[in-house]
mmCIF file of C-alpha atoms in Angstrom:
data_model
loop_
_atom_site.group_PDB
_atom_site.id
_atom_site.type_symbol
_atom_site.label_atom_id
_atom_site.label_comp_id
_atom_site.label_asym_id
_atom_site.label_seq_id
_atom_site.Cartn_x
_atom_site.Cartn_y
_atom_site.Cartn_z
ATOM 1 C CA MET A 1 10.683 116.205 119.960
ATOM 2 C CA SER A 2 7.218 116.067 118.412
ATOM 3 C CA SER A 3 4.219 117.595 120.108
ATOM 4 C CA ALA A 4 2.985 114.126 120.970
ATOM 5 C CA SER A 5 6.186 113.019 122.610
ATOM 6 C CA ALA A 6 6.696 116.357 124.288
ATOM 7 C CA SER A 7 3.438 115.980 126.179
ATOM 8 C CA ASN A 8 4.887 113.274 128.369
ATOM 9 C CA ASP A 9 8.206 112.738 130.086
ATOM 10 C CA THR A 10 8.820 109.102 129.260
ATOM 11 C CA GLN A 11 12.328 108.157 130.248
ATOM 12 C CA ASN A 12 13.050 104.757 131.526
ATOM 13 C CA SER A 13 14.833 101.564 130.979
ATOM 14 C CA THR A 14 12.297 100.025 128.709
ATOM 15 C CA ILE A 15 12.471 102.800 126.130
ATOM 16 C CA ALA A 16 16.202 102.228 125.802
ATOM 17 C CA SER A 17 15.945 98.456 125.664
ATOM 18 C CA ASN A 18 13.063 98.407 123.181
ATOM 19 C CA THR A 19 14.388 100.933 120.677
ATOM 20 C CA ASP A 20 17.824 99.420 120.117
ATOM 21 C CA ILE A 21 19.470 102.312 121.945
ATOM 22 C CA THR A 22 21.844 100.916 124.513
ATOM 23 C CA ALA A 23 24.336 102.237 126.991
ATOM 24 C CA SER A 24 27.155 99.775 126.597
ATOM 25 C CA GLY A 25 30.828 100.450 127.149
ATOM 26 C CA GLU A 26 32.793 103.315 128.647
ATOM 27 C CA GLY A 27 33.041 106.787 127.211
ATOM 28 C CA GLY A 28 29.642 106.602 125.541
ATOM 29 C CA GLY A 29 28.157 109.459 123.619
ATOM 30 C CA VAL A 30 24.993 111.442 123.116
ATOM 31 C CA PHE A 31 21.833 110.081 121.503
ATOM 32 C CA GLN A 32 18.565 111.787 120.587
ATOM 33 C CA GLN A 33 15.294 109.919 120.215
ATOM 34 C CA ASN A 34 11.757 111.225 119.886
ATOM 35 C CA MET A 35 10.735 109.826 123.294
ATOM 36 C CA SER A 36 13.464 111.301 125.472
ATOM 37 C CA GLU A 37 17.000 112.579 125.472
ATOM 38 C CA PHE A 38 19.551 109.910 126.259
ATOM 39 C CA VAL A 39 23.118 110.753 127.284
ATOM 40 C CA GLN A 40 25.909 108.495 128.478
ATOM 41 C CA VAL A 41 28.976 109.746 130.269
ATOM 42 C CA SER A 42 31.292 106.966 131.461
ATOM 43 C CA SER A 43 29.080 104.224 132.966
ATOM 44 C CA LYS A 44 26.331 106.672 133.895
ATOM 45 C CA VAL A 45 23.355 107.102 131.611
ATOM 46 C CA PHE A 46 21.488 110.403 131.820
ATOM 47 C CA PHE A 47 17.818 110.714 130.883
ATOM 48 C CA ALA A 48 16.757 114.357 130.666
ATOM 49 C CA ALA A 49 13.146 113.405 131.417
ATOM 50 C CA ALA A 50 14.169 111.675 134.639
ATOM 51 C CA GLU A 51 15.958 114.835 135.671
ATOM 52 C CA ARG A 52 12.892 116.937 134.888
ATOM 53 C CA ASN A 53 10.354 114.873 136.792
ATOM 54 C CA LYS A 54 12.372 113.608 139.760
ATOM 55 C CA ASP A 55 11.609 116.520 142.104
ATOM 56 C CA ALA A 56 7.857 116.459 141.490
ATOM 57 C CA ILE A 57 7.722 112.706 142.077
ATOM 58 C CA TYR A 58 9.960 112.933 145.136
ATOM 59 C CA GLU A 59 7.707 115.463 146.838
ATOM 60 C CA GLN A 60 4.796 113.044 146.510
ATOM 61 C CA LEU A 61 6.850 110.071 147.713
ATOM 62 C CA ARG A 62 8.334 111.738 150.788
ATOM 63 C CA PRO A 63 5.520 110.848 153.243
ATOM 64 C CA PHE A 64 5.635 107.216 152.122
ATOM 65 C CA LEU A 65 9.427 107.016 152.306
ATOM 66 C CA ALA A 66 9.379 108.500 155.798
ATOM 67 C CA LYS A 67 7.332 105.529 157.020
ATOM 68 C CA ALA A 68 9.121 102.834 155.014
ATOM 69 C CA THR A 69 11.835 100.387 155.956
ATOM 70 C CA LEU A 70 12.238 98.591 152.628
ATOM 71 C CA VAL A 71 11.453 100.060 149.186
ATOM 72 C CA LEU A 72 11.447 98.339 145.789
ATOM 73 C CA GLU A 73 11.753 100.236 142.513
ATOM 74 C CA VAL A 74 10.613 98.334 139.423
ATOM 75 C CA GLY A 75 12.417 99.558 136.312
ATOM 76 C CA SER A 76 15.075 101.797 137.845
ATOM 77 C CA GLY A 77 16.343 102.922 134.446
ATOM 78 C CA SER A 78 19.572 104.883 134.721
ATOM 79 C CA GLY A 79 19.495 105.074 138.528
ATOM 80 C CA GLN A 80 18.800 108.817 138.604
ATOM 81 C CA HIS A 81 15.484 108.440 140.407
ATOM 82 C CA ILE A 82 16.400 105.988 143.131
ATOM 83 C CA THR A 83 19.503 107.918 144.144
ATOM 84 C CA HIS A 84 17.506 111.140 144.261
ATOM 85 C CA PHE A 85 14.758 109.550 146.349
ATOM 86 C CA ALA A 86 17.232 107.907 148.737
ATOM 87 C CA LYS A 87 19.358 110.940 149.536
ATOM 88 C CA ASP A 88 17.274 112.144 152.503
ATOM 89 C CA PHE A 89 16.462 108.666 153.812
ATOM 90 C CA PRO A 90 19.705 106.871 154.719
ATOM 91 C CA GLN A 91 17.785 104.625 157.132
ATOM 92 C CA VAL A 92 15.616 103.153 154.362
ATOM 93 C CA VAL A 93 16.759 100.119 152.376
ATOM 94 C CA PHE A 94 16.203 100.653 148.633
ATOM 95 C CA GLN A 95 16.214 97.790 146.129
ATOM 96 C CA PRO A 96 16.618 98.897 142.490
ATOM 97 C CA THR A 97 15.738 96.556 139.622
ATOM 98 C CA GLU A 98 16.146 96.770 135.871
ATOM 99 C CA TYR A 99 15.615 94.656 132.759
ATOM 100 C CA ASP A 100 18.372 96.166 130.582
ATOM 101 C CA PRO A 101 21.824 94.857 131.628
ATOM 102 C CA ASN A 102 23.534 98.010 130.365
ATOM 103 C CA LEU A 103 21.364 100.163 132.602
ATOM 104 C CA LEU A 104 22.207 97.918 135.544
ATOM 105 C CA LYS A 105 25.756 99.238 135.160
ATOM 106 C CA SER A 106 24.487 102.804 135.212
ATOM 107 C CA ILE A 107 22.521 102.172 138.413
ATOM 108 C CA VAL A 108 25.686 100.897 140.079
ATOM 109 C CA ALA A 109 27.571 104.009 138.954
ATOM 110 C CA TYR A 110 24.923 106.327 140.412
ATOM 111 C CA THR A 111 24.461 104.420 143.653
ATOM 112 C CA ASN A 112 28.205 104.337 144.275
ATOM 113 C CA ASP A 113 27.909 108.090 144.861
ATOM 114 C CA LEU A 114 25.730 107.357 147.907
ATOM 115 C CA SER A 115 27.975 104.849 149.630
ATOM 116 C CA LYS A 116 26.617 105.664 153.088
ATOM 117 C CA HIS A 117 23.042 104.997 152.040
ATOM 118 C CA ARG A 118 21.413 101.592 152.052
ATOM 119 C CA ILE A 119 20.866 101.124 148.338
ATOM 120 C CA GLN A 120 21.245 97.453 147.490
ATOM 121 C CA PRO A 121 22.994 96.195 144.344
ATOM 122 C CA PRO A 122 20.524 96.312 141.443
ATOM 123 C CA LEU A 123 18.797 93.096 140.449
ATOM 124 C CA GLU A 124 17.829 92.026 136.957
ATOM 125 C CA LEU A 125 14.039 91.919 136.755
ATOM 126 C CA ASN A 126 12.050 90.610 133.842
ATOM 127 C CA ALA A 127 8.593 91.328 135.232
ATOM 128 C CA THR A 128 7.070 88.328 133.464
ATOM 129 C CA ASP A 129 9.564 85.873 135.017
ATOM 130 C CA LYS A 130 8.382 84.518 138.374
ATOM 131 C CA SER A 131 11.887 83.389 139.318
ATOM 132 C CA HIS A 132 13.051 87.015 139.124
ATOM 133 C CA TRP A 133 10.322 88.090 141.553
ATOM 134 C CA ASP A 134 11.362 85.260 143.875
ATOM 135 C CA GLN A 135 14.900 86.635 143.775
ATOM 136 C CA VAL A 136 13.647 90.133 144.612
ATOM 137 C CA LEU A 137 11.687 88.772 147.571
ATOM 138 C CA ARG A 138 14.706 86.864 148.887
ATOM 139 C CA ALA A 139 16.871 89.953 148.494
ATOM 140 C CA GLY A 140 14.419 91.971 150.554
ATOM 141 C CA HIS A 141 14.433 89.475 153.396
ATOM 142 C CA ARG A 142 18.208 89.231 153.350
ATOM 143 C CA ALA A 143 18.591 93.010 153.399
ATOM 144 C CA LEU A 144 16.439 93.231 156.521
ATOM 145 C CA HIS A 145 17.444 90.108 158.406
ATOM 146 C CA HIS A 146 21.014 89.523 157.238
ATOM 147 C CA PRO A 147 22.333 92.932 156.061
ATOM 148 C CA THR A 148 26.060 92.242 156.399
ATOM 149 C CA LYS A 149 28.323 89.457 155.237
ATOM 150 C CA SER A 150 28.534 86.787 157.890
ATOM 151 C CA SER A 151 29.688 83.225 158.289
ATOM 152 C CA VAL A 152 26.355 82.454 159.945
ATOM 153 C CA PRO A 153 24.095 80.659 157.439
ATOM 154 C CA PHE A 154 20.966 82.544 156.477
ATOM 155 C CA ASP A 155 17.766 80.892 157.663
ATOM 156 C CA GLU A 156 15.705 80.396 154.506
ATOM 157 C CA LYS A 157 12.550 80.343 156.613
ATOM 158 C CA GLN A 158 13.065 84.090 156.986
ATOM 159 C CA GLU A 159 12.553 84.476 153.243
ATOM 160 C CA GLN A 160 8.861 83.645 153.445
ATOM 161 C CA GLY A 161 6.083 86.191 153.053
ATOM 162 C CA PRO A 162 5.805 89.772 151.788
ATOM 163 C CA VAL A 163 8.434 92.168 153.075
ATOM 164 C CA TYR A 164 8.387 95.491 151.169
ATOM 165 C CA ASP A 165 6.640 98.617 152.455
ATOM 166 C CA LEU A 166 6.609 100.435 149.121
ATOM 167 C CA VAL A 167 6.862 99.392 145.478
ATOM 168 C CA MET A 168 7.255 102.198 142.947
ATOM 169 C CA THR A 169 7.535 102.329 139.185
ATOM 170 C CA THR A 170 7.883 105.273 136.816
ATOM 171 C CA ASN A 171 6.982 105.502 133.122
ATOM 172 C CA VAL A 172 6.890 101.774 132.480
ATOM 173 C CA LEU A 173 3.315 100.688 131.834
ATOM 174 C CA HIS A 174 2.744 102.547 128.554
ATOM 175 C CA ILE A 175 6.015 101.441 126.930
ATOM 176 C CA THR A 176 5.670 97.724 127.606
ATOM 177 C CA PRO A 177 3.083 95.090 126.630
ATOM 178 C CA TRP A 178 -0.029 94.725 128.803
ATOM 179 C CA ILE A 179 1.322 91.489 130.282
ATOM 180 C CA VAL A 180 4.084 93.553 131.906
ATOM 181 C CA THR A 181 1.481 95.745 133.620
ATOM 182 C CA GLU A 182 -0.252 92.609 134.889
ATOM 183 C CA SER A 183 3.048 91.138 136.058
ATOM 184 C CA ILE A 184 4.144 94.301 137.874
ATOM 185 C CA VAL A 185 0.808 94.627 139.656
ATOM 186 C CA LYS A 186 0.731 90.954 140.668
ATOM 187 C CA GLY A 187 4.383 91.072 141.677
ATOM 188 C CA ALA A 188 3.769 94.124 143.827
ATOM 189 C CA GLY A 189 0.871 92.349 145.500
ATOM 190 C CA GLN A 190 3.210 89.507 146.414
ATOM 191 C CA MET A 191 6.052 91.759 147.570
ATOM 192 C CA LEU A 192 4.054 94.215 149.695
ATOM 193 C CA LYS A 193 3.214 93.808 153.340
ATOM 194 C CA PRO A 194 -0.429 94.436 154.264
ATOM 195 C CA GLY A 195 -0.901 98.201 154.351
ATOM 196 C CA GLY A 196 2.032 98.725 151.971
ATOM 197 C CA HIS A 197 1.722 100.805 148.809
ATOM 198 C CA LEU A 198 2.234 100.445 145.079
ATOM 199 C CA ILE A 199 2.836 103.853 143.495
ATOM 200 C CA ILE A 200 2.752 104.209 139.712
ATOM 201 C CA TYR A 201 3.792 107.355 137.846
ATOM 202 C CA GLY A 202 2.908 107.908 134.215
ATOM 203 C CA PRO A 203 0.143 108.775 131.725
ATOM 204 C CA PHE A 204 -3.286 107.127 131.916
ATOM 205 C CA ARG A 205 -6.670 107.312 130.287
ATOM 206 C CA ARG A 206 -9.619 107.836 132.645
ATOM 207 C CA HIS A 207 -12.701 105.803 131.750
ATOM 208 C CA GLY A 208 -11.229 105.322 128.288
ATOM 209 C CA ILE A 209 -10.826 109.066 127.692
ATOM 210 C CA PHE A 210 -7.532 110.875 127.141
ATOM 211 C CA SER A 211 -6.964 113.902 129.348
ATOM 212 C CA THR A 212 -5.654 115.965 126.421
ATOM 213 C CA GLU A 213 -5.401 115.772 122.649
ATOM 214 C CA SER A 214 -1.616 115.609 122.991
ATOM 215 C CA ASN A 215 -1.981 112.464 125.121
ATOM 216 C CA ARG A 216 -4.083 110.864 122.386
ATOM 217 C CA GLU A 217 -1.360 111.731 119.874
ATOM 218 C CA PHE A 218 1.237 110.354 122.271
ATOM 219 C CA ASP A 219 -0.697 107.078 122.463
ATOM 220 C CA GLU A 220 -0.828 106.873 118.659
ATOM 221 C CA THR A 221 2.924 107.436 118.512
ATOM 222 C CA LEU A 222 3.527 104.644 121.005
ATOM 223 C CA ARG A 223 1.276 102.186 119.175
ATOM 224 C CA SER A 224 2.885 103.018 115.834
ATOM 225 C CA ARG A 225 6.218 101.959 117.308
ATOM 226 C CA ASP A 226 4.833 98.835 118.972
ATOM 227 C CA PRO A 227 1.147 97.810 118.855
ATOM 228 C CA SER A 228 1.461 96.244 122.321
ATOM 229 C CA TRP A 229 2.379 99.605 123.873
ATOM 230 C CA GLY A 230 -0.031 102.396 124.726
ATOM 231 C CA VAL A 231 -1.473 104.625 127.429
ATOM 232 C CA ARG A 232 -3.394 102.335 129.794
ATOM 233 C CA ASP A 233 -6.922 102.830 131.071
ATOM 234 C CA LEU A 234 -6.614 103.427 134.809
ATOM 235 C CA GLU A 235 -9.926 101.756 135.616
ATOM 236 C CA VAL A 236 -8.786 98.565 133.870
ATOM 237 C CA VAL A 237 -5.559 98.573 135.884
ATOM 238 C CA GLN A 238 -7.560 99.265 139.041
ATOM 239 C CA ALA A 239 -9.909 96.324 138.471
ATOM 240 C CA PHE A 240 -7.017 93.967 137.779
ATOM 241 C CA ALA A 241 -5.090 95.167 140.833
ATOM 242 C CA GLU A 242 -7.986 94.590 143.201
ATOM 243 C CA LYS A 243 -8.958 91.201 141.788
ATOM 244 C CA GLU A 244 -5.518 89.697 141.230
ATOM 245 C CA ALA A 245 -3.240 91.446 143.739
ATOM 246 C CA HIS A 246 -5.455 92.571 146.657
ATOM 247 C CA LEU A 247 -4.483 96.166 145.906
ATOM 248 C CA VAL A 248 -7.056 98.910 146.454
ATOM 249 C CA LEU A 249 -6.879 102.278 144.694
ATOM 250 C CA LYS A 250 -6.422 104.992 147.335
ATOM 251 C CA ASP A 251 -5.594 108.154 145.395
ATOM 252 C CA VAL A 252 -4.936 109.576 141.935
ATOM 253 C CA ARG A 253 -2.915 112.789 141.814
ATOM 254 C CA ASP A 254 -2.394 115.121 138.875
ATOM 255 C CA MET A 255 1.257 115.556 137.960
ATOM 256 C CA PRO A 256 3.156 117.731 135.456
ATOM 257 C CA ALA A 257 3.266 116.923 131.732
ATOM 258 C CA ASN A 258 -0.174 115.257 131.693
ATOM 259 C CA ASN A 259 0.878 112.461 134.033
ATOM 260 C CA TYR A 260 -0.655 110.964 137.161
ATOM 261 C CA LEU A 261 0.634 109.532 140.408
ATOM 262 C CA VAL A 262 -1.528 106.504 141.205
ATOM 263 C CA ILE A 263 -1.475 105.083 144.729
ATOM 264 C CA PHE A 264 -2.640 101.567 145.590
ATOM 265 C CA GLU A 265 -2.686 100.031 149.067
ATOM 266 C CA LYS A 266 -2.312 96.346 149.902
ATOM 267 C CA LYS A 267 -5.373 95.087 151.751
ATOM 268 C CA LYS A 268 -4.613 94.593 155.431
ATOM 269 C CA HIS A 269 -6.854 91.556 155.637
ATOM 270 C CA GLU A 270 -7.224 89.600 152.433
ATOM 271 C CA GLN A 271 -10.744 88.342 151.906
#
């Protein structure tokens, strides 16, 4: 891996789906790309970066998970993160989502290992498609109000209004077009109950400035692959989140490999 790519631990679904590296079929193999290591064994996909950063992220998420009833992960990638985060919280309902259909299979393979936990079947989510967000919202209501198969019809009136306590996403914003950032932030604003949190993990610029020279090089590498990608300016995301999604920035935490954990809170009383 180059010095630019090594400065960050990008790993997720979107890298695989946007670089023509897929995880289809059984048996699989081993692939190397300059963003992250990608390994497939059976239906499970393994991202080395996800394995490296999962503990650090989990320690920051623990207090939020302890208070949550329903959690949404946007861009669950291989499924390594959500199964790691869920292991100590069997009482919490987790809803994974993913854009890449091949990675949806991997999520199922990982979550099958936690059969006693309340991880819902993964949903396809194209963040720019409103109908997909509607499906995620309905799934959340059904998981809470109608968790088991029943002959009793589900009351669609119960599907109204925000229902999630926590929305989290890891290493997505810089490897997708800006419209995806907007869509994730607006979607989170619609999914979250007042007082709920959107937590974003990944690299950011602060006031237009890169935290390190390696992050600037990383940004150049991203933009050379796709001009619509790039390390986002946190203050731009913050302004959009408050104006368009009623999300207020509460904290920014330094994380390993020149990343940040960014915490937004849904306004309790929209003005």
